[in-house]
PDB file of C-alpha atoms and ligand atoms in Angstrom:
ATOM      1  CA  UNK A 163      -0.054  -0.158  -0.137  1.00  0.00           C
ATOM      2  CA  UNK A 164       1.481   3.501  -0.803  1.00  0.00           C
ATOM      3  CA  UNK A 165       2.244   5.889   1.787  1.00  0.00           C
ATOM      4  CA  UNK A 166      -0.533   8.475   2.576  1.00  0.00           C
ATOM      5  CA  UNK A 167       2.033  11.223   2.737  1.00  0.00           C
ATOM      6  CA  UNK A 168       5.653  12.192   1.445  1.00  0.00           C
ATOM      7  CA  UNK A 169       8.371  10.192   2.797  1.00  0.00           C
ATOM      8  CA  UNK A 170      12.094  10.804   2.887  1.00  0.00           C
ATOM      9  CA  UNK A 171      13.904   8.705   0.129  1.00  0.00           C
ATOM     10  CA  UNK A 172      15.374   5.597   2.212  1.00  0.00           C
ATOM     11  CA  UNK A 173      19.054   4.395   2.118  1.00  0.00           C
ATOM     12  CA  UNK A 174      18.073   1.132   0.813  1.00  0.00           C
ATOM     13  CA  UNK A 175      16.192   2.754  -2.064  1.00  0.00           C
ATOM     14  CA  UNK A 176      19.247   5.081  -3.244  1.00  0.00           C
ATOM     15  CA  UNK A 177      22.733   5.525  -1.486  1.00  0.00           C
ATOM     16  CA  UNK A 178      22.645   8.346   0.882  1.00  0.00           C
ATOM     17  CA  UNK A 179      25.478  10.053  -0.875  1.00  0.00           C
ATOM     18  CA  UNK A 180      23.142   9.843  -3.862  1.00  0.00           C
ATOM     19  CA  UNK A 181      20.119  11.105  -4.870  1.00  0.00           C
ATOM     20  CA  UNK A 182      18.285  14.272  -4.176  1.00  0.00           C
ATOM     21  CA  UNK A 183      19.737  17.188  -2.171  1.00  0.00           C
ATOM     22  CA  UNK A 184      16.310  18.511  -0.290  1.00  0.00           C
ATOM     23  CA  UNK A 185      15.781  18.592   3.527  1.00  0.00           C
ATOM     24  CA  UNK A 186      15.957  14.669   4.384  1.00  0.00           C
ATOM     25  CA  UNK A 187      15.456  13.577   0.662  1.00  0.00           C
ATOM     26  CA  UNK A 188      11.897  14.405   0.990  1.00  0.00           C
ATOM     27  CA  UNK A 189      10.117  15.405  -2.139  1.00  0.00           C
ATOM     28  CA  UNK A 190      10.571  19.034  -3.570  1.00  0.00           C
ATOM     29  CA  UNK A 191       7.626  21.207  -4.498  1.00  0.00           C
ATOM     30  CA  UNK A 192       7.304  24.644  -5.494  1.00  0.00           C
ATOM     31  CA  UNK A 193       4.932  26.094  -2.753  1.00  0.00           C
ATOM     32  CA  UNK A 194       3.393  25.102   0.353  1.00  0.00           C
ATOM     33  CA  UNK A 195      -0.043  24.072  -0.892  1.00  0.00           C
ATOM     34  CA  UNK A 196      -1.505  20.688   0.376  1.00  0.00           C
ATOM     35  CA  UNK A 197       1.208  20.591   3.176  1.00  0.00           C
ATOM     36  CA  UNK A 198       1.011  20.285   6.874  1.00  0.00           C
ATOM     37  CA  UNK A 199       4.851  21.465   7.087  1.00  0.00           C
ATOM     38  CA  UNK A 200       7.407  22.829   4.626  1.00  0.00           C
ATOM     39  CA  UNK A 201      11.135  23.136   5.119  1.00  0.00           C
ATOM     40  CA  UNK A 202      12.141  26.445   3.397  1.00  0.00           C
ATOM     41  CA  UNK A 203      15.410  27.942   2.933  1.00  0.00           C
ATOM     42  CA  UNK A 204      16.781  31.366   3.107  1.00  0.00           C
ATOM     43  CA  UNK A 205      20.118  31.461   1.856  1.00  0.00           C
ATOM     44  CA  UNK A 206      21.403  34.911   2.902  1.00  0.00           C
ATOM     45  CA  UNK A 207      24.244  36.478   5.002  1.00  0.00           C
ATOM     46  CA  UNK A 208      23.960  40.397   4.095  1.00  0.00           C
ATOM     47  CA  UNK A 209      22.867  40.885   7.580  1.00  0.00           C
ATOM     48  CA  UNK A 210      25.723  39.320   9.398  1.00  0.00           C
ATOM     49  CA  UNK A 211      28.132  41.577  11.349  1.00  0.00           C
ATOM     50  CA  UNK A 212      31.283  39.160  11.952  1.00  0.00           C
ATOM     51  CA  UNK A 213      32.437  36.182   9.814  1.00  0.00           C
ATOM     52  CA  UNK A 214      29.833  35.532   6.645  1.00  0.00           C
ATOM     53  CA  UNK A 215      28.758  32.839   5.032  1.00  0.00           C
ATOM     54  CA  UNK A 216      25.451  31.795   6.147  1.00  0.00           C
ATOM     55  CA  UNK A 217      23.817  31.967   2.617  1.00  0.00           C
ATOM     56  CA  UNK A 218      25.681  28.644   1.874  1.00  0.00           C
ATOM     57  CA  UNK A 219      23.659  27.464   4.957  1.00  0.00           C
ATOM     58  CA  UNK A 220      20.617  25.914   3.641  1.00  0.00           C
ATOM     59  CA  UNK A 221      22.309  23.716   1.176  1.00  0.00           C
ATOM     60  CA  UNK A 222      24.794  22.566   3.221  1.00  0.00           C
ATOM     61  CA  UNK A 223      22.133  21.734   6.106  1.00  0.00           C
ATOM     62  CA  UNK A 224      19.990  19.852   3.289  1.00  0.00           C
ATOM     63  CA  UNK A 225      23.504  17.985   2.287  1.00  0.00           C
ATOM     64  CA  UNK A 226      24.163  16.880   6.034  1.00  0.00           C
ATOM     65  CA  UNK A 227      20.618  15.783   6.704  1.00  0.00           C
ATOM     66  CA  UNK A 228      21.126  12.948   4.134  1.00  0.00           C
ATOM     67  CA  UNK A 229      21.455  10.592   7.028  1.00  0.00           C
ATOM     68  CA  UNK A 230      18.408  11.236   9.054  1.00  0.00           C
ATOM     69  CA  UNK A 231      15.839   8.459   9.092  1.00  0.00           C
ATOM     70  CA  UNK A 232      12.261   9.062   9.604  1.00  0.00           C
ATOM     71  CA  UNK A 233      11.539   7.249  13.238  1.00  0.00           C
ATOM     72  CA  UNK A 234      12.824   8.940  16.201  1.00  0.00           C
ATOM     73  CA  UNK A 235      14.526   6.445  18.257  1.00  0.00           C
ATOM     74  CA  UNK A 236      14.266   8.824  21.441  1.00  0.00           C
ATOM     75  CA  UNK A 237      10.627   9.741  21.528  1.00  0.00           C
ATOM     76  CA  UNK A 238       9.102   7.492  19.539  1.00  0.00           C
ATOM     77  CA  UNK A 239       7.944  10.392  17.019  1.00  0.00           C
ATOM     78  CA  UNK A 240       7.003   9.340  13.304  1.00  0.00           C
ATOM     79  CA  UNK A 241       6.465  12.828  11.975  1.00  0.00           C
ATOM     80  CA  UNK A 242       6.076  11.299   8.220  1.00  0.00           C
ATOM     81  CA  UNK A 243       3.017   9.020   9.419  1.00  0.00           C
ATOM     82  CA  UNK A 244       1.245  12.275  10.454  1.00  0.00           C
ATOM     83  CA  UNK A 245       2.132  15.106   8.525  1.00  0.00           C
ATOM     84  CA  UNK A 246       2.330  15.789   5.066  1.00  0.00           C
ATOM     85  CA  UNK A 247       5.927  17.478   4.307  1.00  0.00           C
ATOM     86  CA  UNK A 248       7.913  18.603   1.559  1.00  0.00           C
ATOM     87  CA  UNK A 249      11.233  20.701   0.777  1.00  0.00           C
ATOM     88  CA  UNK A 250       9.830  23.916  -0.956  1.00  0.00           C
ATOM     89  CA  UNK A 251      13.239  25.034  -1.707  1.00  0.00           C
ATOM     90  CA  UNK A 252      14.709  28.789  -1.086  1.00  0.00           C
ATOM     91  CA  UNK A 253      13.256  32.459  -0.290  1.00  0.00           C
ATOM     92  CA  UNK A 254      14.749  34.271  -3.549  1.00  0.00           C
ATOM     93  CA  UNK A 255      16.128  37.221  -1.608  1.00  0.00           C
ATOM     94  CA  UNK A 256      17.940  40.006  -3.348  1.00  0.00           C
ATOM     95  CA  UNK A 257      21.355  39.650  -2.026  1.00  0.00           C
ATOM     96  CA  UNK A 258      22.316  43.195  -2.990  1.00  0.00           C
ATOM     97  CA  UNK A 259      19.681  44.723  -0.588  1.00  0.00           C
ATOM     98  CA  UNK A 260      19.194  43.504   2.848  1.00  0.00           C
ATOM     99  CA  UNK A 261      15.820  45.742   3.212  1.00  0.00           C
ATOM    100  CA  UNK A 262      14.307  44.542  -0.032  1.00  0.00           C
ATOM    101  CA  UNK A 263      15.362  41.046   1.227  1.00  0.00           C
ATOM    102  CA  UNK A 264      13.369  41.165   4.470  1.00  0.00           C
ATOM    103  CA  UNK A 265      10.203  42.404   2.442  1.00  0.00           C
ATOM    104  CA  UNK A 266      10.676  39.140  -0.129  1.00  0.00           C
ATOM    105  CA  UNK A 267      11.036  36.994   3.148  1.00  0.00           C
ATOM    106  CA  UNK A 268       7.580  38.390   4.798  1.00  0.00           C
ATOM    107  CA  UNK A 269       5.547  37.998   1.449  1.00  0.00           C
ATOM    108  CA  UNK A 270       7.397  34.579   0.979  1.00  0.00           C
ATOM    109  CA  UNK A 271       5.798  33.423   4.522  1.00  0.00           C
ATOM    110  CA  UNK A 272       2.383  35.088   4.111  1.00  0.00           C
ATOM    111  CA  UNK A 273       2.014  32.705   1.106  1.00  0.00           C
ATOM    112  CA  UNK A 274       3.314  29.374   2.801  1.00  0.00           C
ATOM    113  CA  UNK A 275       1.068  30.660   5.852  1.00  0.00           C
ATOM    114  CA  UNK A 276      -1.997  31.276   3.902  1.00  0.00           C
ATOM    115  CA  UNK A 277      -1.657  27.379   2.762  1.00  0.00           C
ATOM    116  CA  UNK A 278      -1.984  26.188   6.355  1.00  0.00           C
ATOM    117  CA  UNK A 279       1.532  24.803   6.272  1.00  0.00           C
ATOM    118  CA  UNK A 280       4.103  25.111   9.274  1.00  0.00           C
ATOM    119  CA  UNK A 281       7.469  26.506   7.981  1.00  0.00           C
ATOM    120  CA  UNK A 282      10.697  24.857   9.395  1.00  0.00           C
ATOM    121  CA  UNK A 283      13.236  27.386   8.105  1.00  0.00           C
ATOM    122  CA  UNK A 284      16.891  26.615   7.372  1.00  0.00           C
ATOM    123  CA  UNK A 285      18.889  29.804   7.608  1.00  0.00           C
ATOM    124  CA  UNK A 286      20.209  32.117   6.815  1.00  0.00           C
ATOM    125  CA  UNK A 287      21.321  35.012   9.164  1.00  0.00           C
ATOM    126  CA  UNK A 288      19.181  35.810  12.203  1.00  0.00           C
ATOM    127  CA  UNK A 289      17.648  38.880  10.340  1.00  0.00           C
ATOM    128  CA  UNK A 290      15.233  36.479   8.529  1.00  0.00           C
ATOM    129  CA  UNK A 291      13.330  36.026  11.836  1.00  0.00           C
ATOM    130  CA  UNK A 292      11.932  39.355  11.923  1.00  0.00           C
ATOM    131  CA  UNK A 293       9.990  39.249   8.856  1.00  0.00           C
ATOM    132  CA  UNK A 294       9.111  35.894   9.398  1.00  0.00           C
ATOM    133  CA  UNK A 295       7.620  37.102  13.131  1.00  0.00           C
ATOM    134  CA  UNK A 296       5.658  39.816  11.046  1.00  0.00           C
ATOM    135  CA  UNK A 297       4.229  37.126   8.830  1.00  0.00           C
ATOM    136  CA  UNK A 298       3.150  34.998  12.055  1.00  0.00           C
ATOM    137  CA  UNK A 299       1.757  38.043  13.662  1.00  0.00           C
ATOM    138  CA  UNK A 300      -0.722  38.762  10.772  1.00  0.00           C
ATOM    139  CA  UNK A 301      -1.858  35.393  10.740  1.00  0.00           C
ATOM    140  CA  UNK A 302      -1.719  34.245  14.342  1.00  0.00           C
ATOM    141  CA  UNK A 303      -1.717  37.635  16.225  1.00  0.00           C
ATOM    142  CA  UNK A 304       1.130  38.066  18.647  1.00  0.00           C
ATOM    143  CA  UNK A 305       2.893  35.078  19.146  1.00  0.00           C
ATOM    144  CA  UNK A 306       4.981  33.372  22.412  1.00  0.00           C
ATOM    145  CA  UNK A 307       8.485  33.225  21.630  1.00  0.00           C
ATOM    146  CA  UNK A 308      11.475  30.152  22.683  1.00  0.00           C
ATOM    147  CA  UNK A 309      14.541  32.083  21.369  1.00  0.00           C
ATOM    148  CA  UNK A 310      17.552  30.117  21.812  1.00  0.00           C
ATOM    149  CA  UNK A 311      20.898  31.963  21.068  1.00  0.00           C
ATOM    150  CA  UNK A 312      24.121  33.268  22.752  1.00  0.00           C
ATOM    151  CA  UNK A 313      22.885  36.775  21.478  1.00  0.00           C
ATOM    152  CA  UNK A 314      19.557  38.325  22.637  1.00  0.00           C
ATOM    153  CA  UNK A 315      19.871  39.836  19.101  1.00  0.00           C
ATOM    154  CA  UNK A 316      17.623  42.953  20.434  1.00  0.00           C
ATOM    155  CA  UNK A 317      20.213  45.821  19.238  1.00  0.00           C
ATOM    156  CA  UNK A 318      18.224  48.929  18.511  1.00  0.00           C
ATOM    157  CA  UNK A 319      20.854  49.388  15.670  1.00  0.00           C
ATOM    158  CA  UNK A 320      24.199  48.036  13.987  1.00  0.00           C
ATOM    159  CA  UNK A 321      26.468  50.717  12.357  1.00  0.00           C
ATOM    160  CA  UNK A 322      23.672  52.983  12.521  1.00  0.00           C
ATOM    161  CA  UNK A 323      21.094  50.277  10.639  1.00  0.00           C
ATOM    162  CA  UNK A 324      18.038  48.671  11.976  1.00  0.00           C
ATOM    163  CA  UNK A 325      18.023  45.704  10.039  1.00  0.00           C
ATOM    164  CA  UNK A 326      20.657  43.560  10.948  1.00  0.00           C
ATOM    165  CA  UNK A 327      21.065  39.910  12.633  1.00  0.00           C
ATOM    166  CA  UNK A 328      21.518  41.419  16.106  1.00  0.00           C
ATOM    167  CA  UNK A 329      18.466  43.221  15.796  1.00  0.00           C
ATOM    168  CA  UNK A 330      15.420  41.171  15.125  1.00  0.00           C
ATOM    169  CA  UNK A 331      13.933  40.538  18.228  1.00  0.00           C
ATOM    170  CA  UNK A 332      13.779  44.463  19.015  1.00  0.00           C
ATOM    171  CA  UNK A 333      12.256  44.973  15.672  1.00  0.00           C
ATOM    172  CA  UNK A 334       9.748  42.057  16.434  1.00  0.00           C
ATOM    173  CA  UNK A 335       8.842  43.966  19.758  1.00  0.00           C
ATOM    174  CA  UNK A 336       8.135  46.883  18.010  1.00  0.00           C
ATOM    175  CA  UNK A 337       5.950  45.501  15.630  1.00  0.00           C
ATOM    176  CA  UNK A 338       3.645  43.903  18.123  1.00  0.00           C
ATOM    177  CA  UNK A 339       4.550  40.425  16.982  1.00  0.00           C
ATOM    178  CA  UNK A 340       5.271  39.295  20.263  1.00  0.00           C
ATOM    179  CA  UNK A 341       3.250  38.099  23.840  1.00  0.00           C
ATOM    180  CA  UNK A 342       5.685  39.784  26.126  1.00  0.00           C
ATOM    181  CA  UNK A 343       4.914  37.703  28.872  1.00  0.00           C
ATOM    182  CA  UNK A 344       5.405  34.462  26.914  1.00  0.00           C
ATOM    183  CA  UNK A 345       8.941  35.399  25.664  1.00  0.00           C
ATOM    184  CA  UNK A 346      11.842  33.432  26.852  1.00  0.00           C
ATOM    185  CA  UNK A 347      15.580  33.619  25.697  1.00  0.00           C
ATOM    186  CA  UNK A 348      17.816  30.802  26.424  1.00  0.00           C
ATOM    187  CA  UNK A 349      21.915  30.346  26.062  1.00  0.00           C
ATOM    188  CA  UNK A 350      22.953  34.078  26.540  1.00  0.00           C
ATOM    189  CA  UNK A 351      26.466  34.692  27.226  1.00  0.00           C
ATOM    190  CA  UNK A 352      29.931  36.134  26.200  1.00  0.00           C
ATOM    191  CA  UNK A 353      31.128  40.011  26.287  1.00  0.00           C
ATOM    192  CA  UNK A 354      28.497  42.958  25.946  1.00  0.00           C
ATOM    193  CA  UNK A 355      28.715  46.653  26.233  1.00  0.00           C
ATOM    194  CA  UNK A 356      26.914  46.506  29.558  1.00  0.00           C
ATOM    195  CA  UNK A 357      24.018  45.019  31.548  1.00  0.00           C
ATOM    196  CA  UNK A 358      21.540  46.694  29.226  1.00  0.00           C
ATOM    197  CA  UNK A 359      22.357  44.303  26.604  1.00  0.00           C
ATOM    198  CA  UNK A 360      20.543  41.380  28.275  1.00  0.00           C
ATOM    199  CA  UNK A 361      18.208  43.488  30.763  1.00  0.00           C
ATOM    200  CA  UNK A 362      16.530  45.337  28.138  1.00  0.00           C
ATOM    201  CA  UNK A 363      14.611  42.041  27.268  1.00  0.00           C
ATOM    202  CA  UNK A 364      14.230  41.583  31.054  1.00  0.00           C
ATOM    203  CA  UNK A 365      12.435  45.108  31.165  1.00  0.00           C
ATOM    204  CA  UNK A 366      10.018  43.925  28.557  1.00  0.00           C
ATOM    205  CA  UNK A 367       8.928  41.402  30.855  1.00  0.00           C
ATOM    206  CA  UNK A 368      10.578  38.381  28.867  1.00  0.00           C
ATOM    207  CA  UNK A 369      12.539  35.647  30.794  1.00  0.00           C
ATOM    208  CA  UNK A 370      16.277  35.776  30.398  1.00  0.00           C
ATOM    209  CA  UNK A 371      18.085  32.306  31.123  1.00  0.00           C
ATOM    210  CA  UNK A 372      21.933  32.801  30.714  1.00  0.00           C
ATOM    211  CA  UNK A 373      23.987  30.084  29.436  1.00  0.00           C
ATOM    212  CA  UNK A 374      25.736  30.013  32.981  1.00  0.00           C
ATOM    213  CA  UNK A 375      22.426  28.981  34.677  1.00  0.00           C
ATOM    214  CA  UNK A 376      22.044  26.099  32.411  1.00  0.00           C
ATOM    215  CA  UNK A 377      25.586  24.907  32.627  1.00  0.00           C
ATOM    216  CA  UNK A 378      25.883  21.148  34.232  1.00  0.00           C
ATOM    217  CA  UNK A 379      22.214  20.776  34.275  1.00  0.00           C
ATOM    218  CA  UNK A 380      19.274  18.805  32.550  1.00  0.00           C
ATOM    219  CA  UNK A 381      16.950  21.742  30.465  1.00  0.00           C
ATOM    220  CA  UNK A 382      13.795  19.249  30.816  1.00  0.00           C
ATOM    221  CA  UNK A 383      12.949  20.952  34.361  1.00  0.00           C
ATOM    222  CA  UNK A 384      13.344  24.287  32.422  1.00  0.00           C
ATOM    223  CA  UNK A 385      10.982  23.094  29.305  1.00  0.00           C
ATOM    224  CA  UNK A 386       8.494  22.285  31.948  1.00  0.00           C
ATOM    225  CA  UNK A 387       8.253  25.812  33.155  1.00  0.00           C
ATOM    226  CA  UNK A 388       8.134  27.081  29.412  1.00  0.00           C
ATOM    227  CA  UNK A 389       5.132  24.627  28.601  1.00  0.00           C
ATOM    228  CA  UNK A 390       3.653  25.976  31.661  1.00  0.00           C
ATOM    229  CA  UNK A 391       4.244  29.710  30.777  1.00  0.00           C
ATOM    230  CA  UNK A 392       2.890  29.503  27.011  1.00  0.00           C
ATOM    231  CA  UNK A 393      -0.001  27.203  27.757  1.00  0.00           C
ATOM    232  CA  UNK A 394      -1.800  27.092  24.714  1.00  0.00           C
ATOM    233  CA  UNK A 395      -0.573  30.350  22.685  1.00  0.00           C
ATOM    234  CA  UNK A 396       0.716  29.892  19.314  1.00  0.00           C
ATOM    235  CA  UNK A 397       4.502  29.987  19.927  1.00  0.00           C
ATOM    236  CA  UNK A 398       7.608  30.206  17.592  1.00  0.00           C
ATOM    237  CA  UNK A 399      10.740  28.456  18.340  1.00  0.00           C
ATOM    238  CA  UNK A 400      13.896  30.331  16.710  1.00  0.00           C
ATOM    239  CA  UNK A 401      17.273  28.440  17.435  1.00  0.00           C
ATOM    240  CA  UNK A 402      20.248  30.337  16.662  1.00  0.00           C
ATOM    241  CA  UNK A 403      23.100  27.557  16.410  1.00  0.00           C
ATOM    242  CA  UNK A 404      25.806  29.389  18.177  1.00  0.00           C
ATOM    243  CA  UNK A 405      23.476  28.896  21.614  1.00  0.00           C
ATOM    244  CA  UNK A 406      25.481  25.537  21.364  1.00  0.00           C
ATOM    245  CA  UNK A 407      29.210  25.348  22.570  1.00  0.00           C
ATOM    246  CA  UNK A 408      31.599  26.119  19.773  1.00  0.00           C
ATOM    247  CA  UNK A 409      32.927  22.648  20.615  1.00  0.00           C
ATOM    248  CA  UNK A 410      29.592  21.087  19.405  1.00  0.00           C
ATOM    249  CA  UNK A 411      29.214  23.964  16.489  1.00  0.00           C
ATOM    250  CA  UNK A 412      32.025  25.668  15.371  1.00  0.00           C
ATOM    251  CA  UNK A 413      30.478  26.582  11.996  1.00  0.00           C
ATOM    252  CA  UNK A 414      28.900  30.319  12.646  1.00  0.00           C
ATOM    253  CA  UNK A 415      29.800  33.574  12.294  1.00  0.00           C
ATOM    254  CA  UNK A 416      29.644  34.962  16.066  1.00  0.00           C
ATOM    255  CA  UNK A 417      31.364  32.160  18.133  1.00  0.00           C
ATOM    256  CA  UNK A 418      30.990  32.730  22.160  1.00  0.00           C
ATOM    257  CA  UNK A 419      32.591  30.124  24.288  1.00  0.00           C
ATOM    258  CA  UNK A 420      30.529  28.388  27.354  1.00  0.00           C
ATOM    259  CA  UNK A 421      27.528  27.434  25.511  1.00  0.00           C
ATOM    260  CA  UNK A 422      24.838  24.830  25.423  1.00  0.00           C
ATOM    261  CA  UNK A 423      25.711  21.038  24.751  1.00  0.00           C
ATOM    262  CA  UNK A 424      23.933  19.297  22.207  1.00  0.00           C
ATOM    263  CA  UNK A 425      22.091  17.404  24.531  1.00  0.00           C
ATOM    264  CA  UNK A 426      20.805  20.356  26.053  1.00  0.00           C
ATOM    265  CA  UNK A 427      19.598  21.881  22.699  1.00  0.00           C
ATOM    266  CA  UNK A 428      17.812  18.350  22.041  1.00  0.00           C
ATOM    267  CA  UNK A 429      16.141  18.763  25.432  1.00  0.00           C
ATOM    268  CA  UNK A 430      14.804  22.160  24.520  1.00  0.00           C
ATOM    269  CA  UNK A 431      13.716  21.624  20.914  1.00  0.00           C
ATOM    270  CA  UNK A 432      11.621  18.183  22.472  1.00  0.00           C
ATOM    271  CA  UNK A 433      10.649  20.101  25.351  1.00  0.00           C
ATOM    272  CA  UNK A 434       8.585  22.026  22.830  1.00  0.00           C
ATOM    273  CA  UNK A 435       6.537  18.926  22.273  1.00  0.00           C
ATOM    274  CA  UNK A 436       2.890  19.583  23.346  1.00  0.00           C
ATOM    275  CA  UNK A 437       3.169  23.182  22.576  1.00  0.00           C
ATOM    276  CA  UNK A 438       1.072  24.975  19.720  1.00  0.00           C
ATOM    277  CA  UNK A 439       4.169  25.681  17.345  1.00  0.00           C
ATOM    278  CA  UNK A 440       3.383  27.827  14.264  1.00  0.00           C
ATOM    279  CA  UNK A 441       6.854  27.678  12.855  1.00  0.00           C
ATOM    280  CA  UNK A 442      10.369  27.204  13.818  1.00  0.00           C
ATOM    281  CA  UNK A 443      14.047  28.419  12.601  1.00  0.00           C
ATOM    282  CA  UNK A 444      17.640  26.832  12.770  1.00  0.00           C
ATOM    283  CA  UNK A 445      19.494  29.880  11.952  1.00  0.00           C
ATOM    284  CA  UNK A 446      23.563  30.913  11.312  1.00  0.00           C
ATOM    285  CA  UNK A 447      25.127  27.841  10.150  1.00  0.00           C
ATOM    286  CA  UNK A 448      27.863  29.141   8.067  1.00  0.00           C
ATOM    287  CA  UNK A 449      29.543  26.167   6.156  1.00  0.00           C
ATOM    288  CA  UNK A 450      32.791  28.207   5.286  1.00  0.00           C
ATOM    289  CA  UNK A 451      33.623  27.586   8.894  1.00  0.00           C
ATOM    290  CA  UNK A 452      32.559  24.258   9.206  1.00  0.00           C
ATOM    291  CA  UNK A 453      34.785  21.980   7.394  1.00  0.00           C
ATOM    292  CA  UNK A 454      34.080  18.717   8.688  1.00  0.00           C
ATOM    293  CA  UNK A 455      30.188  19.389   8.129  1.00  0.00           C
ATOM    294  CA  UNK A 456      29.530  18.769  11.938  1.00  0.00           C
ATOM    295  CA  UNK A 457      27.904  22.392  12.712  1.00  0.00           C
ATOM    296  CA  UNK A 458      25.418  21.468   9.452  1.00  0.00           C
ATOM    297  CA  UNK A 459      24.765  18.141  10.550  1.00  0.00           C
ATOM    298  CA  UNK A 460      24.041  19.170  14.353  1.00  0.00           C
ATOM    299  CA  UNK A 461      21.498  21.768  12.549  1.00  0.00           C
ATOM    300  CA  UNK A 462      19.789  19.180  10.385  1.00  0.00           C
ATOM    301  CA  UNK A 463      18.894  16.927  13.303  1.00  0.00           C
ATOM    302  CA  UNK A 464      17.739  19.997  15.445  1.00  0.00           C
ATOM    303  CA  UNK A 465      15.271  20.456  12.215  1.00  0.00           C
ATOM    304  CA  UNK A 466      14.222  17.122  12.373  1.00  0.00           C
ATOM    305  CA  UNK A 467      13.561  17.272  15.912  1.00  0.00           C
ATOM    306  CA  UNK A 468      11.417  20.457  15.705  1.00  0.00           C
ATOM    307  CA  UNK A 469       8.965  18.578  12.773  1.00  0.00           C
ATOM    308  CA  UNK A 470       8.932  15.906  15.533  1.00  0.00           C
ATOM    309  CA  UNK A 471       7.647  18.398  18.167  1.00  0.00           C
ATOM    310  CA  UNK A 472       4.983  19.379  15.841  1.00  0.00           C
ATOM    311  CA  UNK A 473       1.394  19.682  16.823  1.00  0.00           C
ATOM    312  CA  UNK A 474      -0.264  16.396  15.072  1.00  0.00           C
ATOM    313  CA  UNK A 475       2.795  14.500  15.920  1.00  0.00           C
ATOM    314  CA  UNK A 476       1.803  12.305  18.854  1.00  0.00           C
TER     315      UNK A 476
HETATM  316 MN1   MN B 538      21.315  34.958  16.853  1.00  0.00          MN
HETATM  317 MN1   MN B 539      23.857  34.290  17.958  1.00  0.00          MN
END
């Protein structure tokens, strides 16, 4: 009997180093029509402030996703038994114009959301989350936010510019995209200009969990608190790969030591199961700084875990 939904191309049908370079070797399609969830790439690094290269992130994540199998041995999730999923390709940003690019992204996500699909985004620098959240607001109203990152990304401006990868959550807040009593930022750390770098978030009513509070601990109890805080509100998950310690994920542009472990990252994403996730992204993978491919591979696995945590996957 033919499966009801799209399935990843299996390793017994085509060697894993062959076949299509789509996310999890899923079928590709041009739009989100008919889908429950869609993997979509945003090949962009023109919002970065330090090392570039995230424009190559989506295709490297797709390549490193080739070994992912459909069943989650840890959680028992079998997402392709319950959701119709495809890779809908990349957003055609204008790589010569960041401000035009954020408008292109916003319009593209409005179209995805009109189809009722949950977008799972392969980044791309973190600027992209702002236009996605604007599209989310217009579809769902203000959303709860789980933001995993070494950085707060709430700068008012960088080099005098208000659109940059260190500004998306400031812009989203200004635009009324967020439920301020249901925002949490996890993994923040490193050097700053002063306490306001993180306190601005706290003054908005957001919960800030700095990396040091996470050291040597399971984050499953924290995620229990997060689920209680968010309840049944629509929630967006934004996962910057630089939240992980550079020992695990060195292939990124703005590296800070003392970060989260892979297993803590998994606890966060798996801990989102039961929430009303309306979208998620995995950003800031920079292949030129990722010679082993390991950072992209970790990113691909986290995107699969996001799929496993979506509503509709028991
Ligand atoms: Mn970030
Ligand atoms: Mn970051």
